[in-house]
Coordinates of C-alpha atoms in Angstrom, one line a residue:
X101 CA -32.3 -39.1 -2.1
X102 CA -31.6 -41.7 -4.8
X103 CA -27.8 -42.9 -5.5
X104 CA -25.4 -41.8 -8.3
X105 CA -24.5 -44.4 -10.0
X106 CA -20.9 -45.2 -10.2
X107 CA -18.7 -48.2 -11.0
X108 CA -15.9 -50.2 -8.9
X109 CA -13.8 -48.8 -10.9
X110 CA -14.7 -45.4 -11.2
X111 CA -15.2 -45.0 -7.5
X112 CA -10.8 -46.5 -6.7
X113 CA -9.7 -44.3 -9.6
X114 CA -6.9 -41.2 -8.2
X115 CA -8.3 -38.2 -6.3
X116 CA -6.7 -34.5 -6.5
X117 CA -6.8 -32.0 -3.5
X118 CA -6.1 -28.2 -4.0
X119 CA -5.0 -26.8 -0.7
X120 CA -5.4 -22.6 -1.0
X121 CA -3.4 -22.1 3.1
X122 CA -2.2 -19.0 3.8
X123 CA 1.0 -20.0 3.3
X124 CA 1.6 -22.2 0.9
X125 CA -0.9 -23.7 -1.7
X126 CA 0.0 -27.4 -2.0
X127 CA -1.6 -30.5 -5.2
X128 CA -1.9 -33.8 -4.2
X129 CA -3.1 -36.8 -6.1
X130 CA -3.8 -40.1 -4.3
X131 CA -5.6 -43.1 -4.4
X132 CA -7.3 -44.8 -1.5
X133 CA -7.9 -48.7 -1.2
X134 CA -9.3 -50.3 1.4
X135 CA -7.2 -48.6 4.5
X136 CA -4.2 -48.0 1.8
X137 CA -3.4 -44.3 0.6
X138 CA -0.8 -43.9 -1.8
X139 CA 0.3 -40.5 -3.0
X140 CA 1.2 -40.0 -6.9
X141 CA 2.2 -36.5 -7.2
X142 CA 3.1 -34.2 -4.2
X143 CA 3.6 -30.0 -5.7
X144 CA 3.5 -27.5 -2.8
X145 CA 4.5 -23.5 -4.2
X146 CA 5.0 -20.6 -1.0
X147 CA 2.8 -18.2 -2.3
X148 CA 2.4 -16.3 1.0
X149 CA -1.4 -15.5 0.4
X150 CA -1.8 -14.6 4.0
X151 CA 1.0 -11.6 3.5
X152 CA -1.3 -10.2 1.0
X153 CA -3.4 -8.7 3.2
X154 CA -4.1 -5.1 3.6
X155 CA -4.8 -2.8 6.2
X156 CA -8.7 -3.5 5.0
X157 CA -9.0 -7.0 5.2
X158 CA -8.7 -6.8 1.0
X159 CA -6.3 -9.3 -1.1
X160 CA -3.7 -7.1 -2.7
X161 CA -3.5 -7.9 -7.0
X162 CA 0.2 -8.7 -6.3
X163 CA -1.0 -11.3 -3.6
X164 CA -3.8 -12.7 -6.1
X165 CA -1.5 -13.1 -8.7
X166 CA 0.6 -15.2 -7.3
X167 CA -2.0 -17.4 -6.0
X168 CA -3.6 -16.9 -9.9
X169 CA 0.4 -18.4 -11.2
X170 CA 0.1 -21.1 -9.1
X171 CA -3.4 -22.8 -9.6
X172 CA -2.2 -22.0 -13.5
X173 CA 0.2 -24.7 -13.3
X174 CA -1.3 -26.8 -10.9
X175 CA -4.8 -27.0 -13.7
X176 CA -1.8 -28.7 -16.5
X177 CA -1.5 -31.5 -13.4
X178 CA -5.7 -31.7 -13.5
X179 CA -6.3 -32.3 -17.0
X180 CA -8.3 -35.4 -18.1
X181 CA -9.9 -36.2 -14.2
X182 CA -13.4 -36.7 -14.4
X183 CA -15.7 -34.0 -12.7
X184 CA -16.0 -34.3 -8.9
X185 CA -12.9 -36.1 -8.6
X186 CA -11.1 -32.7 -8.0
X187 CA -11.7 -30.6 -4.6
X188 CA -10.2 -27.3 -4.3
X189 CA -10.1 -25.7 -0.9
X190 CA -8.8 -22.8 1.0
X191 CA -9.1 -21.5 4.3
X192 CA -8.3 -19.0 6.7
X193 CA -7.4 -15.5 4.5
X194 CA -9.7 -16.6 2.2
X195 CA -12.6 -16.7 4.8
X196 CA -11.1 -13.3 6.3
X197 CA -10.7 -11.4 2.6
X198 CA -13.5 -9.1 1.8
X199 CA -12.9 -8.9 -1.8
X200 CA -12.3 -13.1 -1.6
X201 CA -15.6 -13.3 -4.1
X202 CA -13.5 -11.3 -6.9
X203 CA -10.6 -13.4 -6.5
X204 CA -12.5 -16.7 -6.1
X205 CA -14.2 -16.3 -9.6
X206 CA -10.5 -15.3 -10.9
X207 CA -8.9 -18.4 -9.2
X208 CA -11.7 -21.2 -9.8
X209 CA -11.3 -19.7 -14.2
X210 CA -7.2 -20.2 -13.8
X211 CA -7.6 -23.9 -11.9
X212 CA -10.4 -25.3 -13.8
X213 CA -12.4 -26.6 -10.9
X214 CA -14.8 -24.6 -8.7
X215 CA -12.9 -23.9 -5.0
X216 CA -14.8 -24.0 -1.9
X217 CA -13.9 -22.1 1.3
X218 CA -14.1 -24.4 4.3
X219 CA -15.2 -22.3 8.2
X220 CA -12.0 -23.3 10.1
X221 CA -14.3 -26.4 12.4
X222 CA -14.3 -28.5 9.0
X223 CA -10.9 -27.5 8.1
X224 CA -9.8 -28.8 11.7
X225 CA -12.2 -32.1 10.6
X226 CA -10.7 -32.4 7.5
X227 CA -6.8 -32.3 9.1
X228 CA -8.0 -35.4 11.5
X229 CA -9.3 -37.6 9.4
X230 CA -5.9 -37.3 7.0
X231 CA -3.8 -38.0 9.8
X232 CA -6.3 -40.6 11.2
X233 CA -6.2 -42.0 8.3
X234 CA -2.1 -42.6 8.1
X235 CA -1.5 -43.1 11.3
X236 CA -3.8 -44.8 12.5
X237 CA -4.2 -45.7 15.9
X238 CA -7.2 -46.1 19.5
X239 CA -5.4 -44.1 21.4
X240 CA -7.3 -40.6 22.7
X241 CA -4.8 -38.0 20.6
X242 CA -5.0 -34.2 20.4
X243 CA -4.1 -33.3 16.8
X244 CA -2.3 -29.5 16.0
X245 CA -2.5 -27.7 12.7
X246 CA -0.3 -24.2 12.6
X247 CA -1.2 -22.9 9.5
X248 CA -0.5 -19.6 8.2
X249 CA -3.2 -17.2 10.3
X250 CA -5.4 -20.0 12.1
X251 CA -4.5 -22.9 14.3
X252 CA -6.3 -26.1 14.3
X253 CA -6.6 -28.7 18.0
X254 CA -8.7 -31.4 17.9
X255 CA -9.9 -34.1 20.0
X256 CA -9.9 -37.5 18.8
X257 CA -10.0 -41.7 18.9
X258 CA -9.4 -43.9 16.3
X259 CA -11.4 -42.3 13.0
X260 CA -13.8 -40.8 14.8
X261 CA -13.0 -36.8 15.6
X262 CA -14.5 -35.1 18.8
X263 CA -13.9 -32.0 20.0
X264 CA -12.6 -29.3 17.0
X265 CA -11.7 -25.7 16.8
X266 CA -9.8 -23.0 15.4
X267 CA -8.0 -20.0 16.2
X268 CA -7.7 -17.0 14.2
X269 CA -3.5 -16.7 14.7
X270 CA -1.0 -18.4 12.7
X271 CA 2.2 -18.6 11.7
X272 CA 1.6 -15.9 8.8
X273 CA -0.1 -13.6 11.0
X274 CA 2.0 -13.8 14.0
X275 CA 5.0 -12.9 12.6
X276 CA 4.0 -9.9 10.9
X277 CA 2.3 -8.3 13.9
X278 CA 5.3 -9.2 16.3
X279 CA 9.0 -9.7 14.1
X280 CA 8.5 -6.4 11.7
X281 CA 10.6 -6.5 9.2
X282 CA 12.3 -9.4 10.3
X283 CA 14.1 -8.5 13.7
X284 CA 14.0 -11.0 15.9
X285 CA 14.5 -10.6 19.9
X286 CA 13.1 -11.7 23.0
X287 CA 10.9 -9.1 23.3
X288 CA 9.4 -10.0 20.2
X289 CA 9.0 -13.6 20.9
X290 CA 7.2 -12.9 25.0
X291 CA 5.0 -10.6 23.1
X292 CA 4.0 -13.4 20.3
X293 CA 3.7 -15.9 23.2
X294 CA 0.7 -13.4 24.9
X295 CA -0.8 -13.0 21.6
X296 CA -1.2 -16.7 21.1
X297 CA -1.6 -17.3 24.9
X298 CA -4.8 -15.5 24.6
X299 CA -6.2 -16.4 21.3
X300 CA -5.8 -20.2 22.9
X301 CA -7.0 -19.0 26.8
X302 CA -10.9 -20.5 26.5
X303 CA -9.9 -24.0 25.1
X304 CA -7.8 -24.4 28.4
X305 CA -10.5 -26.9 29.5
X306 CA -11.4 -28.2 26.5
X307 CA -8.2 -29.8 25.5
X308 CA -6.5 -30.4 28.2
X309 CA -4.2 -32.8 29.0
X310 CA -6.5 -35.8 31.2
X311 CA -8.2 -35.6 27.5
X312 CA -5.6 -37.2 25.2
X313 CA -2.6 -39.6 25.6
X314 CA -0.7 -38.7 22.5
X315 CA 0.1 -34.9 20.6
X316 CA 0.5 -35.3 17.0
X317 CA 1.2 -32.1 15.0
X318 CA 0.4 -32.1 11.7
X319 CA 1.4 -30.6 8.6
X320 CA 4.1 -26.8 8.0
X321 CA 5.3 -25.4 11.0
X322 CA 5.3 -28.7 13.5
X323 CA 7.4 -30.8 10.1
X324 CA 9.2 -27.2 9.6
X325 CA 10.4 -27.6 13.7
X326 CA 10.8 -31.5 13.8
X327 CA 13.2 -30.7 10.7
X328 CA 15.6 -28.2 12.4
X329 CA 15.5 -30.1 15.9
X330 CA 16.1 -33.7 14.4
X331 CA 19.1 -32.1 11.6
X332 CA 20.9 -30.7 14.8
X333 CA 20.7 -33.5 16.8
X334 CA 18.7 -31.8 19.8
X335 CA 16.1 -34.1 19.8
X336 CA 15.0 -37.4 17.1
X337 CA 12.0 -35.6 15.5
X338 CA 10.3 -35.1 18.5
X339 CA 9.1 -31.4 19.5
X340 CA 9.5 -31.0 23.4
X341 CA 9.3 -27.8 25.0
X342 CA 13.4 -28.4 25.7
X343 CA 13.8 -28.2 21.8
X344 CA 11.8 -25.3 21.5
X345 CA 13.3 -23.1 23.9
X346 CA 16.5 -24.1 22.4
X347 CA 15.6 -23.2 19.0
X348 CA 14.1 -19.7 20.0
X349 CA 17.5 -19.0 21.5
X350 CA 18.9 -19.7 18.2
X351 CA 16.5 -17.0 16.6
X352 CA 17.6 -14.4 19.0
X353 CA 20.9 -15.1 18.5
X354 CA 20.7 -14.9 15.3
X355 CA 18.7 -11.5 15.4
X356 CA 16.9 -11.4 11.7
X357 CA 14.7 -14.1 9.8
X358 CA 17.6 -13.4 7.1
X359 CA 20.2 -14.7 9.3
X360 CA 18.5 -17.9 10.5
X361 CA 21.3 -20.5 9.9
X362 CA 19.5 -23.8 11.1
X363 CA 20.2 -26.9 9.8
X364 CA 16.8 -28.6 7.8
X365 CA 15.6 -25.4 7.7
X366 CA 14.2 -24.5 4.1
X367 CA 14.9 -20.9 3.0
X368 CA 11.1 -20.6 2.4
X369 CA 10.3 -21.5 5.6
X370 CA 12.1 -18.6 7.8
X371 CA 10.3 -15.5 7.6
X372 CA 7.8 -17.6 9.0
X373 CA 9.3 -19.9 12.0
X374 CA 9.5 -17.1 14.9
X375 CA 5.3 -17.2 14.7
X376 CA 4.9 -20.9 14.1
X377 CA 7.8 -20.8 17.4
X378 CA 5.7 -19.2 19.1
X379 CA 2.6 -20.4 18.6
X380 CA 4.1 -24.1 19.1
X381 CA 5.7 -22.8 22.5
X382 CA 2.6 -21.2 23.9
X383 CA 0.2 -25.2 23.2
X384 CA 3.6 -26.9 24.7
X385 CA 3.1 -24.3 27.8
X386 CA -0.1 -24.4 28.5
X387 CA -1.5 -28.5 27.5
X388 CA 1.6 -29.3 29.1
X389 CA 2.3 -30.9 25.8
X390 CA 6.2 -33.0 26.3
X391 CA 6.6 -34.9 23.3
X392 CA 4.9 -33.4 20.5
X393 CA 5.3 -36.1 17.1
X394 CA 4.9 -35.2 13.8
X395 CA 2.2 -36.2 11.8
X396 CA 2.2 -38.1 8.6
X397 CA -1.7 -36.8 7.7
X398 CA -2.6 -33.4 6.9
X399 CA -5.7 -31.2 5.4
X400 CA -4.7 -32.9 1.8
X401 CA -5.0 -36.0 2.3
X402 CA -8.1 -35.7 4.7
X403 CA -10.4 -33.4 1.4
X404 CA -9.0 -36.8 -1.0
X405 CA -9.9 -39.3 2.0
X406 CA -13.2 -37.4 2.4
X407 CA -13.9 -37.0 -1.1
X408 CA -13.4 -41.0 -1.4
X409 CA -16.1 -41.4 1.2
X410 CA -18.7 -39.4 -0.8
X411 CA -18.1 -41.2 -3.6
X412 CA -18.8 -44.7 -2.0
X413 CA -21.3 -43.3 -0.3
X414 CA -23.0 -42.9 -3.4
X415 CA -22.4 -45.8 -5.2
X416 CA -25.9 -48.1 -5.0
X417 CA -26.1 -50.5 -2.3
X418 CA -22.8 -49.3 -0.4
X419 CA -24.1 -48.9 3.0
X420 CA -22.5 -45.6 3.4
X421 CA -24.0 -42.7 4.3
X422 CA -22.7 -39.3 2.8
X423 CA -21.7 -37.1 6.3
X424 CA -24.1 -34.0 5.2
X425 CA -27.0 -35.9 5.0
X426 CA -25.9 -36.9 8.8
X427 CA -25.3 -33.0 9.3
X428 CA -28.7 -32.3 8.0
X429 CA -30.7 -34.9 9.8
X430 CA -29.1 -33.7 12.7
X431 CA -29.6 -30.1 12.0
X432 CA -33.1 -30.9 11.4
X433 CA -33.1 -32.5 14.9
X434 CA -31.6 -29.1 16.4
X435 CA -33.6 -26.9 15.2
X436 CA -36.9 -28.5 15.7
X437 CA -37.8 -29.0 11.7
X438 CA -41.3 -30.2 10.7
X439 CA -39.6 -33.0 8.8
X440 CA -42.4 -34.5 7.2
X441 CA -42.8 -30.8 5.7
X442 CA -39.4 -30.8 4.6
X443 CA -39.1 -34.5 3.1
X444 CA -43.4 -33.3 1.0
X445 CA -41.6 -30.2 -0.3
X446 CA -38.4 -32.0 -0.9
X447 CA -40.0 -35.0 -3.1
X448 CA -41.8 -32.9 -4.8
X449 CA -39.0 -30.2 -5.3
X450 CA -36.8 -33.4 -7.0
X451 CA -39.5 -34.8 -9.2
X452 CA -39.7 -31.2 -10.8
X453 CA -36.5 -31.0 -10.8
X454 CA -36.1 -34.3 -13.0
X455 CA -38.8 -32.9 -15.4
X456 CA -37.0 -29.3 -15.6
X457 CA -32.8 -30.4 -15.9
X458 CA -33.1 -34.3 -15.8
X459 CA -29.4 -34.2 -16.9
X460 CA -28.4 -32.2 -13.9
X461 CA -25.0 -32.8 -11.6
X462 CA -25.7 -34.8 -9.4
X463 CA -24.7 -32.4 -6.3
X464 CA -27.0 -30.1 -8.1
X465 CA -29.3 -32.3 -7.3
X466 CA -28.1 -33.3 -3.8
X467 CA -27.9 -29.1 -3.3
X468 CA -31.5 -29.2 -3.6
X469 CA -32.6 -32.2 -1.3
X470 CA -31.4 -30.3 0.9
X471 CA -32.5 -27.1 1.0
X472 CA -35.7 -28.6 1.1
X473 CA -35.1 -30.8 4.0
X474 CA -33.6 -27.6 5.7
X475 CA -36.0 -24.8 4.2
X476 CA -38.1 -23.9 7.5
X477 CA -34.8 -24.2 9.8
X478 CA -35.9 -20.6 10.4
X479 CA -39.1 -21.3 12.1
X480 CA -37.3 -21.5 15.6
X481 CA -35.9 -18.0 15.6
X482 CA -39.5 -16.2 14.2
X483 CA -42.2 -17.4 11.6
X484 CA -42.5 -13.9 10.2
X485 CA -40.0 -13.9 7.4
X486 CA -38.9 -17.3 9.0
X487 CA -36.7 -17.5 4.3
X488 CA -34.5 -14.8 6.1
X489 CA -33.9 -16.3 9.1
X490 CA -32.9 -19.8 7.9
X491 CA -30.9 -18.1 5.4
X492 CA -28.8 -16.8 8.1
X493 CA -28.8 -20.0 10.0
X494 CA -27.5 -22.1 6.9
X495 CA -24.6 -19.1 5.7
X496 CA -23.3 -19.3 9.5
X497 CA -23.9 -23.0 11.2
X498 CA -21.0 -25.1 11.7
X499 CA -22.7 -28.4 9.7
X500 CA -19.4 -30.5 9.6
X501 CA -18.6 -32.4 5.5
X502 CA -20.3 -28.5 4.0
X503 CA -18.4 -25.8 2.5
X504 CA -19.0 -22.4 3.4
X505 CA -19.6 -21.6 0.1
X506 CA -22.3 -24.6 -0.2
X507 CA -23.7 -23.5 2.9
X508 CA -23.9 -20.4 0.8
X509 CA -25.5 -22.2 -2.0
X510 CA -28.2 -23.2 0.4
X511 CA -29.0 -20.4 1.6
X512 CA -29.2 -18.5 -1.3
X513 CA -32.4 -21.4 -2.1
X514 CA -33.9 -21.3 1.7
X515 CA -34.1 -17.4 0.9
X516 CA -35.6 -17.7 -2.4
X517 CA -38.3 -19.8 -1.1
X518 CA -40.7 -17.1 -1.2
X519 CA -41.3 -13.7 -2.0
X520 CA -39.9 -11.6 -4.6
X521 CA -36.8 -12.3 -6.5
X522 CA -34.9 -8.9 -6.9
X523 CA -33.2 -10.2 -3.5
X524 CA -31.4 -13.3 -5.2
X525 CA -29.7 -10.9 -8.9
X526 CA -26.4 -11.5 -8.4
X527 CA -27.4 -15.8 -7.8
X528 CA -29.9 -16.2 -10.4
X529 CA -27.9 -15.9 -13.8
X530 CA -25.8 -19.0 -12.4
X531 CA -25.7 -22.1 -13.9
X532 CA -28.3 -24.6 -13.0
X533 CA -29.7 -22.4 -10.0
X534 CA -32.6 -20.6 -11.4
X535 CA -33.6 -24.3 -12.3
X536 CA -33.1 -25.1 -8.2
X537 CA -35.0 -22.5 -6.7
X538 CA -37.8 -22.4 -9.0
X539 CA -38.2 -26.3 -8.3
X540 CA -37.8 -25.1 -4.5
X541 CA -40.5 -22.3 -4.8
X542 CA -43.5 -24.4 -6.2
X543 CA -42.9 -27.7 -4.2
X544 CA -43.8 -24.9 -1.3
X545 CA -47.0 -23.8 -2.7
X546 CA -47.6 -26.8 -3.7
X547 CA -47.0 -28.4 0.4
X548 CA -48.4 -25.1 1.8
X549 CA -51.4 -27.2 3.3
X550 CA -49.0 -29.0 4.9
X551 CA -51.0 -32.7 4.1
X552 CA -49.0 -35.2 1.4
X553 CA -49.2 -34.2 -1.9
X554 CA -48.5 -36.8 -5.0
X555 CA -45.4 -35.8 -6.9
X556 CA -47.5 -35.3 -9.9
X557 CA -49.1 -32.3 -8.1
X558 CA -47.5 -30.6 -10.5
X559 CA -46.4 -30.9 -14.4
X560 CA -43.6 -28.3 -16.3
X561 CA -42.4 -28.3 -20.0
X562 CA -39.7 -25.6 -20.5
X563 CA -39.4 -24.4 -23.9
X564 CA -36.4 -22.0 -24.1
X565 CA -37.1 -19.2 -21.2
X566 CA -40.5 -20.0 -20.5
X567 CA -41.6 -22.5 -18.7
X568 CA -45.4 -23.9 -18.5
X569 CA -47.3 -25.3 -16.1
X570 CA -49.4 -28.3 -17.0
X571 CA -52.7 -30.4 -16.0
X572 CA -52.9 -31.7 -12.1
X573 CA -53.9 -32.0 -9.0
X574 CA -52.4 -28.6 -7.5
X575 CA -54.1 -27.1 -10.4
X576 CA -57.1 -28.0 -9.3
X577 CA -57.4 -26.7 -6.0
X578 CA -58.7 -22.9 -6.5
X579 CA -55.8 -22.2 -3.8
X580 CA -53.4 -23.3 -4.2
X581 CA -54.1 -22.2 -8.4
X582 CA -53.8 -18.4 -6.9
X583 CA -50.6 -19.0 -5.1
X584 CA -49.2 -20.1 -8.6
X585 CA -50.7 -17.2 -10.7
X586 CA -48.4 -14.7 -7.9
X587 CA -45.7 -17.1 -8.9
X588 CA -46.4 -16.3 -12.2
X589 CA -46.0 -12.7 -11.7
X590 CA -43.2 -12.4 -9.7
X591 CA -41.1 -14.3 -12.3
X592 CA -42.4 -11.8 -15.0
X593 CA -40.5 -9.4 -13.3
X594 CA -37.1 -10.9 -13.9
X595 CA -34.9 -11.6 -17.4
X596 CA -34.4 -15.2 -16.2
X597 CA -37.8 -17.2 -16.8
X598 CA -41.3 -16.5 -17.5
X599 CA -44.2 -19.4 -16.1
X600 CA -47.1 -19.7 -17.6
X601 CA -50.4 -21.6 -16.3
X602 CA -52.9 -23.1 -18.5
X603 CA -55.7 -21.8 -19.4

């Protein structure tokens, strides 16, 4: 796919990341120059979004309002940032929330930026990207990040992440479930450790001590525990099993989170400290972690560094690749895609899109390219209704570099590659989607015989809502012309646009 031009000065300009976690929202502005990272702004607000999930796994209006108010404040610091230099990611709470789409629509408007929900494994990968960049080492490492509603474990060496997993247990959820009304006792800690152990037990072999030489704790819980142990004179900031036992004992002695008066403990951390402690102690016991070092990097830095690498990959003659291109190729191999056909469809679709939307954003063009490359991924399941299988797979497969939100957009495109359009009524009004969809559908028709077609096989001209198909090689084939006539009828049944064939 052609690169989008990007000047060297623009490539090195500051980038912004918004991490919408289950407990806190964070905004960081940073600059990456070579192997150096410089923070320019860091804001954190305790939002407790995860505590706002009701019994039906819906966010309450009160919790949503806390998040929206925070995002409006963050937006004031993002004025002047060019599109594509800000990335906002949401994690476990919004992976779970049934009403997340309604919240995300309001949240994107409040922030003034699109918000992407990322999968647990993608969150883990980005955490490792941040840690390995800010704290470089060639040692084999285990990186642990305990969030509000999920815990990520990542193995890696150098800048390269290996096995990564996300578990649906965190400091907020465990504190709410096992320390009701903030009561702290030995029974609650035992129950919390059993719950944590049950969640991570399946990972005992994957993250066994023989597979790493150093353990690092990233982000909130590990940082808070390290601060308390150091301020109390127990350890020099290194988290040990003995230090964790001492801290659990102090919690039990206090009897309630409101009475936790520990050196170095910030007030906003009290309510979620017990759950985080239980997870940390369980991890230490299960994986024989004798020393957990606080890590310098976290998700937000990983987002910025990953975004910088994306931007550099799309500079002319950069010699770098966008990780998402590698993920697409890996999926093609995994699902046995006919890559020659995928390339034909992609080439024609992009040529049509250039005619229809010459000013389209670079990311919009990339999504069309990836959708065309993967439009037949469902053939591995069944040739019948393969477009539906393709959409399902793209919605649910783990693809490094992609957010869940972006995968859903790709899934909608491949779902719409053929058949009626009513199934996409919710997506058709989205800006740019109709143009992407029309170009993909026309490319699939033009290339249906699975023989090479020139990119000029069909030409388009648009006047308002009407798109005129102009004479080209494809229209001389009676079978292709028949399929194009059927396509025009499909669009005639929508309010989006009309497709007209030449006489």
